């Protein structure tokens, strides 16, 4: 079976983790934590990084930092992981959902403006499967309406976005460095991994300070064990950060490898276009192709679940695409999104899956996966 994801770790990670064990710096303080936060924030073009225990915690901390009032609305895509909507709801807010773009699978930013009301407080963009969201229109709307932009960059380590197109000084910006606050996941299937891990990055001193406090139980600085607020225990360990530091310096190579793997898939599957939709890249985007998604064309007489079963029989592991937030019973039970329809996201959820896409994938495996896809769809 070709696994859907296998991380690729190196000698440097082993050396750094060993140093933690040798020196006893195994908990939530130490040089690797500081380095990881500094290096990752700087890679994104942000001032501050606050490492946390996972990407879900990063989202929760980010919403804790912007301080939603009960009933504040947050515009976000329906097509994403539950961590995003959960963070809004847990912070007392109400998610307002937009559908996806059928081509790049990111949120359809054209739908955002019509949803803004006096109760809207923030826009959460989620860069999808390696591809950036079109950020300029989002930032312009946010500026006009005084909204905070949270970028969930869990899936786009190192992806770039061409900002200021058509103006005098367009420039490539790193995803996670464009909104007011951004979050990352470093789960084992991400481009940079710490096993489990996450980070909040921002340029804003107050957000950074608050994220540090929320991460560590909101201990007051004037008197430890005195609390005036409820925080979280979202700390990352120095050992996990050591694994991350081992990879940050080679992020360029990691991105290159992901882009190369995607190109190898596309070259082999291009002739199936029409039967299956492949990942695309906008002219203003440099995708990192976090996963290689396939969406079945309308004339294919079965859904992605059946496609996955057939691929599994041929030794290929896959994962289904997300199921939109508006289709989640857990939110219907809370009187959210009942009766909402988002046709693009619904189609992606039923017709989409991703094939093995990890950094350890070999070109021979890409060949075998592509042959299996041909056998089923040709
Ligand atoms: C877009 C997005 N946000 C958040 C998360 C949550 O990250 P974690 O699994 O580290 O909690 C993920 C996980 O894959 C994700 O894809």
Coordinates of C-alpha atoms and ligand atoms in Angstrom, one line a residue:
X1 CA 0.0 0.0 0.0
X2 CA 1.4 3.4 -0.9
X3 CA 0.7 5.6 2.2
X4 CA -1.2 8.9 1.7
X5 CA 1.6 10.6 3.6
X6 CA 5.0 9.9 5.0
X7 CA 7.2 12.6 6.6
X8 CA 10.8 13.0 5.5
X9 CA 13.0 13.8 8.5
X10 CA 16.8 14.3 8.5
X11 CA 19.9 14.0 10.6
X12 CA 19.6 17.6 11.8
X13 CA 16.3 16.9 13.4
X14 CA 17.8 13.8 15.2
X15 CA 20.8 15.8 16.3
X16 CA 18.7 18.6 17.7
X17 CA 16.2 16.3 19.5
X18 CA 19.2 14.4 21.0
X19 CA 20.6 17.7 22.3
X20 CA 17.3 18.3 24.1
X21 CA 17.5 14.9 25.8
X22 CA 21.2 15.2 26.6
X23 CA 20.7 18.7 28.2
X24 CA 17.4 18.0 29.8
X25 CA 15.6 20.9 28.0
X26 CA 12.6 18.7 27.1
X27 CA 9.7 20.8 28.2
X28 CA 8.2 24.1 27.2
X29 CA 11.3 26.3 27.4
X30 CA 14.6 26.2 25.6
X31 CA 16.6 27.5 22.7
X32 CA 14.8 25.6 20.0
X33 CA 11.5 27.0 21.0
X34 CA 12.8 30.5 20.7
X35 CA 14.6 29.8 17.5
X36 CA 11.6 28.1 15.9
X37 CA 9.3 31.0 16.8
X38 CA 11.8 33.6 15.5
X39 CA 12.7 31.7 12.3
X40 CA 9.2 30.8 11.4
X41 CA 7.8 34.3 12.0
X42 CA 10.6 35.8 10.0
X43 CA 10.1 33.3 7.2
X44 CA 6.5 34.5 7.0
X45 CA 7.5 38.1 7.1
X46 CA 5.9 38.6 10.5
X47 CA 7.5 40.0 13.7
X48 CA 6.2 37.5 16.3
X49 CA 5.7 33.8 16.4
X50 CA 3.9 32.0 19.3
X51 CA 4.4 28.2 19.2
X52 CA 1.4 26.2 20.4
X53 CA 0.5 22.5 20.6
X54 CA -1.3 22.1 17.3
X55 CA -3.1 24.1 14.5
X56 CA -6.5 23.8 16.2
X57 CA -5.0 25.4 19.3
X58 CA -3.4 28.1 17.2
X59 CA -6.9 29.0 15.8
X60 CA -8.4 29.0 19.2
X61 CA -5.6 31.2 20.5
X62 CA -5.9 33.6 17.5
X63 CA -9.7 34.1 18.2
X64 CA -8.9 34.5 21.9
X65 CA -6.6 37.3 20.9
X66 CA -9.0 39.2 18.8
X67 CA -11.6 39.0 21.5
X68 CA -15.0 38.3 19.8
X69 CA -18.1 39.5 21.6
X70 CA -21.0 37.1 21.8
X71 CA -22.8 37.1 18.4
X72 CA -19.9 38.7 16.5
X73 CA -19.8 37.2 13.0
X74 CA -16.8 35.8 11.2
X75 CA -17.0 35.2 7.4
X76 CA -15.2 32.0 6.5
X77 CA -15.2 29.2 3.9
X78 CA -17.6 26.2 4.5
X79 CA -15.0 23.9 2.8
X80 CA -12.4 23.4 5.5
X81 CA -11.6 21.4 8.6
X82 CA -13.8 21.8 11.7
X83 CA -11.0 23.4 13.7
X84 CA -11.8 26.7 11.9
X85 CA -15.6 26.9 12.6
X86 CA -15.0 25.4 16.1
X87 CA -12.6 28.2 17.0
X88 CA -15.2 30.8 16.1
X89 CA -18.0 29.1 18.0
X90 CA -15.8 28.5 21.0
X91 CA -14.9 32.2 21.1
X92 CA -18.6 33.1 21.2
X93 CA -18.8 34.1 17.5
X94 CA -21.1 33.0 14.6
X95 CA -19.5 31.6 11.5
X96 CA -20.9 33.0 8.2
X97 CA -20.1 30.6 5.4
X98 CA -19.0 31.2 1.8
X99 CA -18.8 28.6 -1.0
X100 CA -15.6 27.5 -2.7
X101 CA -14.2 28.5 -6.1
X102 CA -14.6 25.4 -8.4
X103 CA -11.2 25.8 -9.9
X104 CA -8.7 26.5 -7.1
X105 CA -10.9 25.1 -4.3
X106 CA -10.2 28.1 -2.1
X107 CA -13.0 30.3 -0.7
X108 CA -14.8 32.3 -3.3
X109 CA -13.7 35.8 -2.2
X110 CA -16.3 37.3 -4.5
X111 CA -19.0 36.2 -2.1
X112 CA -17.6 38.0 0.9
X113 CA -18.7 41.6 0.5
X114 CA -22.4 40.8 0.3
X115 CA -22.2 39.0 3.6
X116 CA -20.7 41.9 5.6
X117 CA -23.1 43.4 8.2
X118 CA -22.6 45.7 11.2
X119 CA -22.1 42.5 13.3
X120 CA -19.2 41.3 11.1
X121 CA -16.0 41.3 13.1
X122 CA -13.5 39.3 11.1
X123 CA -12.8 37.3 7.9
X124 CA -11.0 34.0 8.2
X125 CA -9.4 32.9 5.0
X126 CA -8.2 29.3 4.7
X127 CA -5.5 28.7 2.0
X128 CA -6.6 25.4 0.6
X129 CA -4.5 22.3 -0.2
X130 CA -1.4 24.3 -0.8
X131 CA -3.0 27.1 -2.9
X132 CA -3.3 30.7 -1.7
X133 CA -6.5 32.6 -1.4
X134 CA -6.8 35.8 -3.4
X135 CA -5.8 38.0 -0.5
X136 CA -5.8 41.6 -1.9
X137 CA -9.6 41.9 -2.3
X138 CA -10.0 40.4 1.3
X139 CA -7.5 42.9 2.8
X140 CA -9.2 45.8 0.9
X141 CA -12.7 44.8 2.2
X142 CA -11.3 44.4 5.7
X143 CA -9.7 47.8 5.6
X144 CA -12.9 49.4 4.4
X145 CA -15.0 47.8 7.0
X146 CA -12.6 47.7 9.9
X147 CA -12.4 43.9 10.1
X148 CA -9.6 41.6 11.3
X149 CA -8.3 39.1 8.9
X150 CA -7.2 35.7 10.2
X151 CA -5.2 33.6 7.8
X152 CA -5.3 29.9 8.4
X153 CA -2.1 28.9 6.7
X154 CA -1.9 25.3 8.0
X155 CA -1.7 23.8 4.5
X156 CA 0.5 26.3 2.7
X157 CA 3.9 26.5 4.3
X158 CA 6.0 28.6 1.9
X159 CA 3.2 29.3 -0.6
X160 CA 3.4 32.8 -2.2
X161 CA 0.9 35.3 -3.3
X162 CA 1.4 38.1 -5.8
X163 CA 0.0 41.2 -4.1
X164 CA -0.6 44.6 -5.7
X165 CA -1.2 43.3 -9.2
X166 CA -2.0 46.0 -11.7
X167 CA -0.4 48.6 -9.3
X168 CA 3.1 50.2 -9.5
X169 CA 4.8 47.7 -7.1
X170 CA 3.4 44.1 -7.2
X171 CA 5.3 41.8 -4.9
X172 CA 5.3 38.2 -3.9
X173 CA 4.3 37.7 -0.2
X174 CA 4.4 34.5 1.9
X175 CA 1.1 33.1 2.9
X176 CA 0.7 33.5 6.7
X177 CA 2.4 36.9 6.4
X178 CA -0.5 38.9 4.9
X179 CA -3.4 39.0 7.3
X180 CA -3.4 40.6 10.8
X181 CA -2.8 37.2 12.4
X182 CA -2.1 33.8 10.9
X183 CA -2.1 30.3 12.2
X184 CA -0.1 27.2 11.2
X185 CA -0.3 23.5 11.9
X186 CA 2.9 21.3 12.1
X187 CA 1.1 18.0 12.1
X188 CA 3.1 15.1 10.5
X189 CA 1.5 15.5 7.1
X190 CA 2.5 19.2 6.8
X191 CA 5.5 20.5 4.8
X192 CA 7.3 21.4 8.1
X193 CA 6.3 19.1 10.9
X194 CA 7.0 18.9 14.6
X195 CA 4.8 15.7 15.0
X196 CA 2.1 17.7 16.6
X197 CA 2.4 21.5 16.7
X198 CA 1.2 24.9 15.6
X199 CA 2.0 28.6 15.6
X200 CA 0.3 31.9 15.7
X201 CA 2.2 34.6 13.8
X202 CA 1.5 38.3 13.8
X203 CA 3.0 41.8 13.5
X204 CA 0.9 43.1 16.4
X205 CA 2.6 43.4 19.8
X206 CA -0.6 43.1 21.7
X207 CA -1.9 40.0 19.8
X208 CA 1.5 38.3 20.4
X209 CA 1.6 39.1 24.1
X210 CA -2.0 37.9 24.5
X211 CA -1.3 34.6 22.5
X212 CA 1.6 33.9 24.9
X213 CA -0.6 34.4 27.9
X214 CA -3.5 32.3 26.5
X215 CA -1.1 29.5 25.6
X216 CA 0.1 29.3 29.2
X217 CA -3.0 29.4 31.4
X218 CA -3.1 33.2 31.6
X219 CA -0.7 33.4 34.5
X220 CA -0.5 37.0 35.6
X221 CA 3.0 38.5 35.5
X222 CA 2.6 40.4 38.8
X223 CA 1.7 37.3 40.9
X224 CA 2.1 33.7 39.6
X225 CA -1.0 31.5 40.4
X226 CA -3.2 34.6 40.4
X227 CA -5.6 34.5 37.5
X228 CA -8.1 37.1 36.2
X229 CA -8.8 35.2 33.0
X230 CA -9.2 31.6 31.8
X231 CA -6.4 30.6 29.4
X232 CA -5.4 27.3 27.8
X233 CA -2.6 24.8 28.1
X234 CA -1.4 25.0 24.5
X235 CA 2.4 24.8 25.1
X236 CA 4.8 23.2 22.6
X237 CA 7.9 21.4 23.9
X238 CA 11.5 22.3 23.1
X239 CA 11.9 18.7 21.7
X240 CA 9.1 19.3 19.2
X241 CA 10.5 22.8 18.3
X242 CA 13.9 21.1 17.8
X243 CA 12.4 18.9 15.0
X244 CA 10.9 22.1 13.5
X245 CA 14.1 24.0 13.6
X246 CA 15.8 21.1 11.8
X247 CA 13.5 21.7 8.8
X248 CA 13.0 25.5 8.7
X249 CA 16.4 26.1 7.0
X250 CA 15.5 23.7 4.2
X251 CA 12.0 25.0 3.6
X252 CA 13.0 26.1 0.1
X253 CA 14.0 22.5 -0.8
X254 CA 10.8 21.1 0.8
X255 CA 8.6 23.4 -1.3
X256 CA 10.7 22.6 -4.4
X257 CA 10.1 18.9 -3.8
X258 CA 6.4 19.3 -3.3
X259 CA 6.1 21.3 -6.5
X260 CA 8.2 18.7 -8.4
X261 CA 6.0 15.8 -7.1
X262 CA 2.8 17.7 -8.3
X263 CA 4.4 18.3 -11.7
X264 CA 5.2 14.6 -12.0
X265 CA 1.6 13.7 -11.2
X266 CA 0.2 16.3 -13.6
X267 CA 2.4 15.2 -16.4
X268 CA 1.1 11.6 -16.0
X269 CA -2.6 12.5 -15.5
X270 CA -3.1 15.4 -17.9
X271 CA -4.6 13.2 -20.6
X272 CA -7.4 12.3 -18.2
X273 CA -8.6 16.0 -17.9
X274 CA -12.4 16.0 -18.3
X275 CA -12.6 12.7 -16.5
X276 CA -10.9 14.2 -13.5
X277 CA -9.9 17.7 -12.4
X278 CA -6.3 18.2 -11.3
X279 CA -4.9 20.9 -8.9
X280 CA -4.3 24.2 -10.7
X281 CA -2.2 27.2 -10.0
X282 CA -3.4 30.8 -10.6
X283 CA -1.0 33.2 -12.3
X284 CA -0.8 35.2 -9.0
X285 CA 0.0 32.1 -6.9
X286 CA 2.9 29.8 -6.1
X287 CA 1.2 26.8 -4.7
X288 CA 3.0 24.3 -2.6
X289 CA 0.6 21.5 -3.6
X290 CA 0.3 20.3 0.0
X291 CA -1.8 17.4 -1.2
X292 CA -2.5 16.3 -4.8
X293 CA -6.3 16.5 -5.1
X294 CA -8.4 14.8 -7.8
X295 CA -12.1 15.8 -8.4
X296 CA -14.1 13.4 -10.6
X297 CA -15.7 14.8 -13.7
X298 CA -19.5 14.7 -14.0
X299 CA -19.5 11.9 -16.5
X300 CA -17.7 9.5 -14.1
X301 CA -20.5 7.3 -12.9
X302 CA -19.3 6.9 -9.3
X303 CA -18.4 9.1 -6.3
X304 CA -15.1 9.6 -4.6
X305 CA -15.9 7.0 -1.9
X306 CA -16.1 4.4 -4.7
X307 CA -13.0 5.8 -6.4
X308 CA -11.1 5.5 -3.0
X309 CA -12.2 1.8 -2.7
X310 CA -11.0 1.0 -6.1
X311 CA -7.7 2.8 -5.6
X312 CA -7.2 0.9 -2.3
X313 CA -7.7 -2.4 -4.1
X314 CA -4.8 -1.3 -6.4
X315 CA -2.6 -0.5 -3.4
X316 CA -3.1 3.3 -3.2
X317 CA -4.2 5.0 0.0
X318 CA -6.3 8.2 -0.3
X319 CA -8.1 10.7 1.9
X320 CA -11.5 12.2 1.1
X321 CA -11.9 16.0 0.7
X322 CA -13.4 18.0 3.5
X323 CA -17.1 17.9 4.2
X324 CA -18.4 21.5 4.4
X325 CA -19.3 23.1 7.7
X326 CA -22.9 23.6 6.6
X327 CA -23.3 19.8 6.3
X328 CA -22.2 19.1 9.9
X329 CA -24.8 17.8 12.3
X330 CA -22.8 19.2 15.2
X331 CA -23.6 22.7 14.0
X332 CA -27.2 22.0 12.9
X333 CA -27.7 20.9 16.6
X334 CA -26.6 24.4 17.5
X335 CA -29.0 26.0 15.1
X336 CA -26.3 27.0 12.7
X337 CA -26.3 26.6 8.8
X338 CA -29.6 24.7 8.7
X339 CA -30.9 24.5 5.1
X340 CA -27.8 26.3 3.7
X341 CA -26.6 25.1 0.4
X342 CA -23.1 25.6 -1.0
X343 CA -23.1 23.7 -4.2
X344 CA -19.4 23.9 -5.1
X345 CA -18.3 22.7 -1.6
X346 CA -20.9 19.9 -1.7
X347 CA -19.6 18.7 -5.0
X348 CA -16.0 18.8 -3.9
X349 CA -16.9 16.8 -0.8
X350 CA -18.6 14.1 -2.9
X351 CA -16.3 14.0 -6.0
X352 CA -12.9 14.9 -4.5
X353 CA -10.1 13.0 -2.8
X354 CA -6.4 13.2 -2.6
X355 CA -3.7 10.7 -3.5
X356 CA -0.4 10.0 -1.8
X357 CA 1.4 13.4 -1.5
X358 CA 4.0 13.1 1.3
X359 CA 7.5 14.3 1.0
X360 CA 8.9 10.7 1.1
X361 CA 7.0 9.8 -2.0
X362 CA 9.2 8.5 -4.8
X363 CA 8.7 9.0 -8.5
X364 CA 8.1 5.2 -8.9
X365 CA 5.2 5.6 -6.4
X366 CA 3.9 8.5 -8.4
X367 CA 4.0 6.3 -11.5
X368 CA 2.1 3.5 -9.7
X369 CA -0.5 5.8 -8.4
X370 CA -1.0 7.4 -11.8
X371 CA -1.2 4.0 -13.4
X372 CA -3.9 3.0 -10.9
X373 CA -5.9 6.2 -11.6
X374 CA -5.6 5.5 -15.4
X375 CA -6.8 1.9 -14.9
X376 CA -9.9 3.1 -13.1
X377 CA -10.7 6.2 -15.2
X378 CA -9.4 5.6 -18.7
Ligands
LIG1 C1 -6.8 24.3 7.2 C2 -6.4 23.6 8.5 N1 -6.6 24.3 9.6 C3 -6.3 23.7 10.8 C4 -5.9 22.4 10.9 C5 -5.7 21.8 12.3 O1 -4.4 21.5 12.6 P1 -4.0 20.4 13.7 O2 -4.3 19.1 13.1 O3 -2.6 20.7 13.9 O4 -4.8 20.8 14.9 C6 -5.7 21.7 9.8 C7 -5.2 20.3 9.9 O5 -4.8 19.7 8.9 C8 -6.0 22.3 8.5 O6 -5.9 21.6 7.4

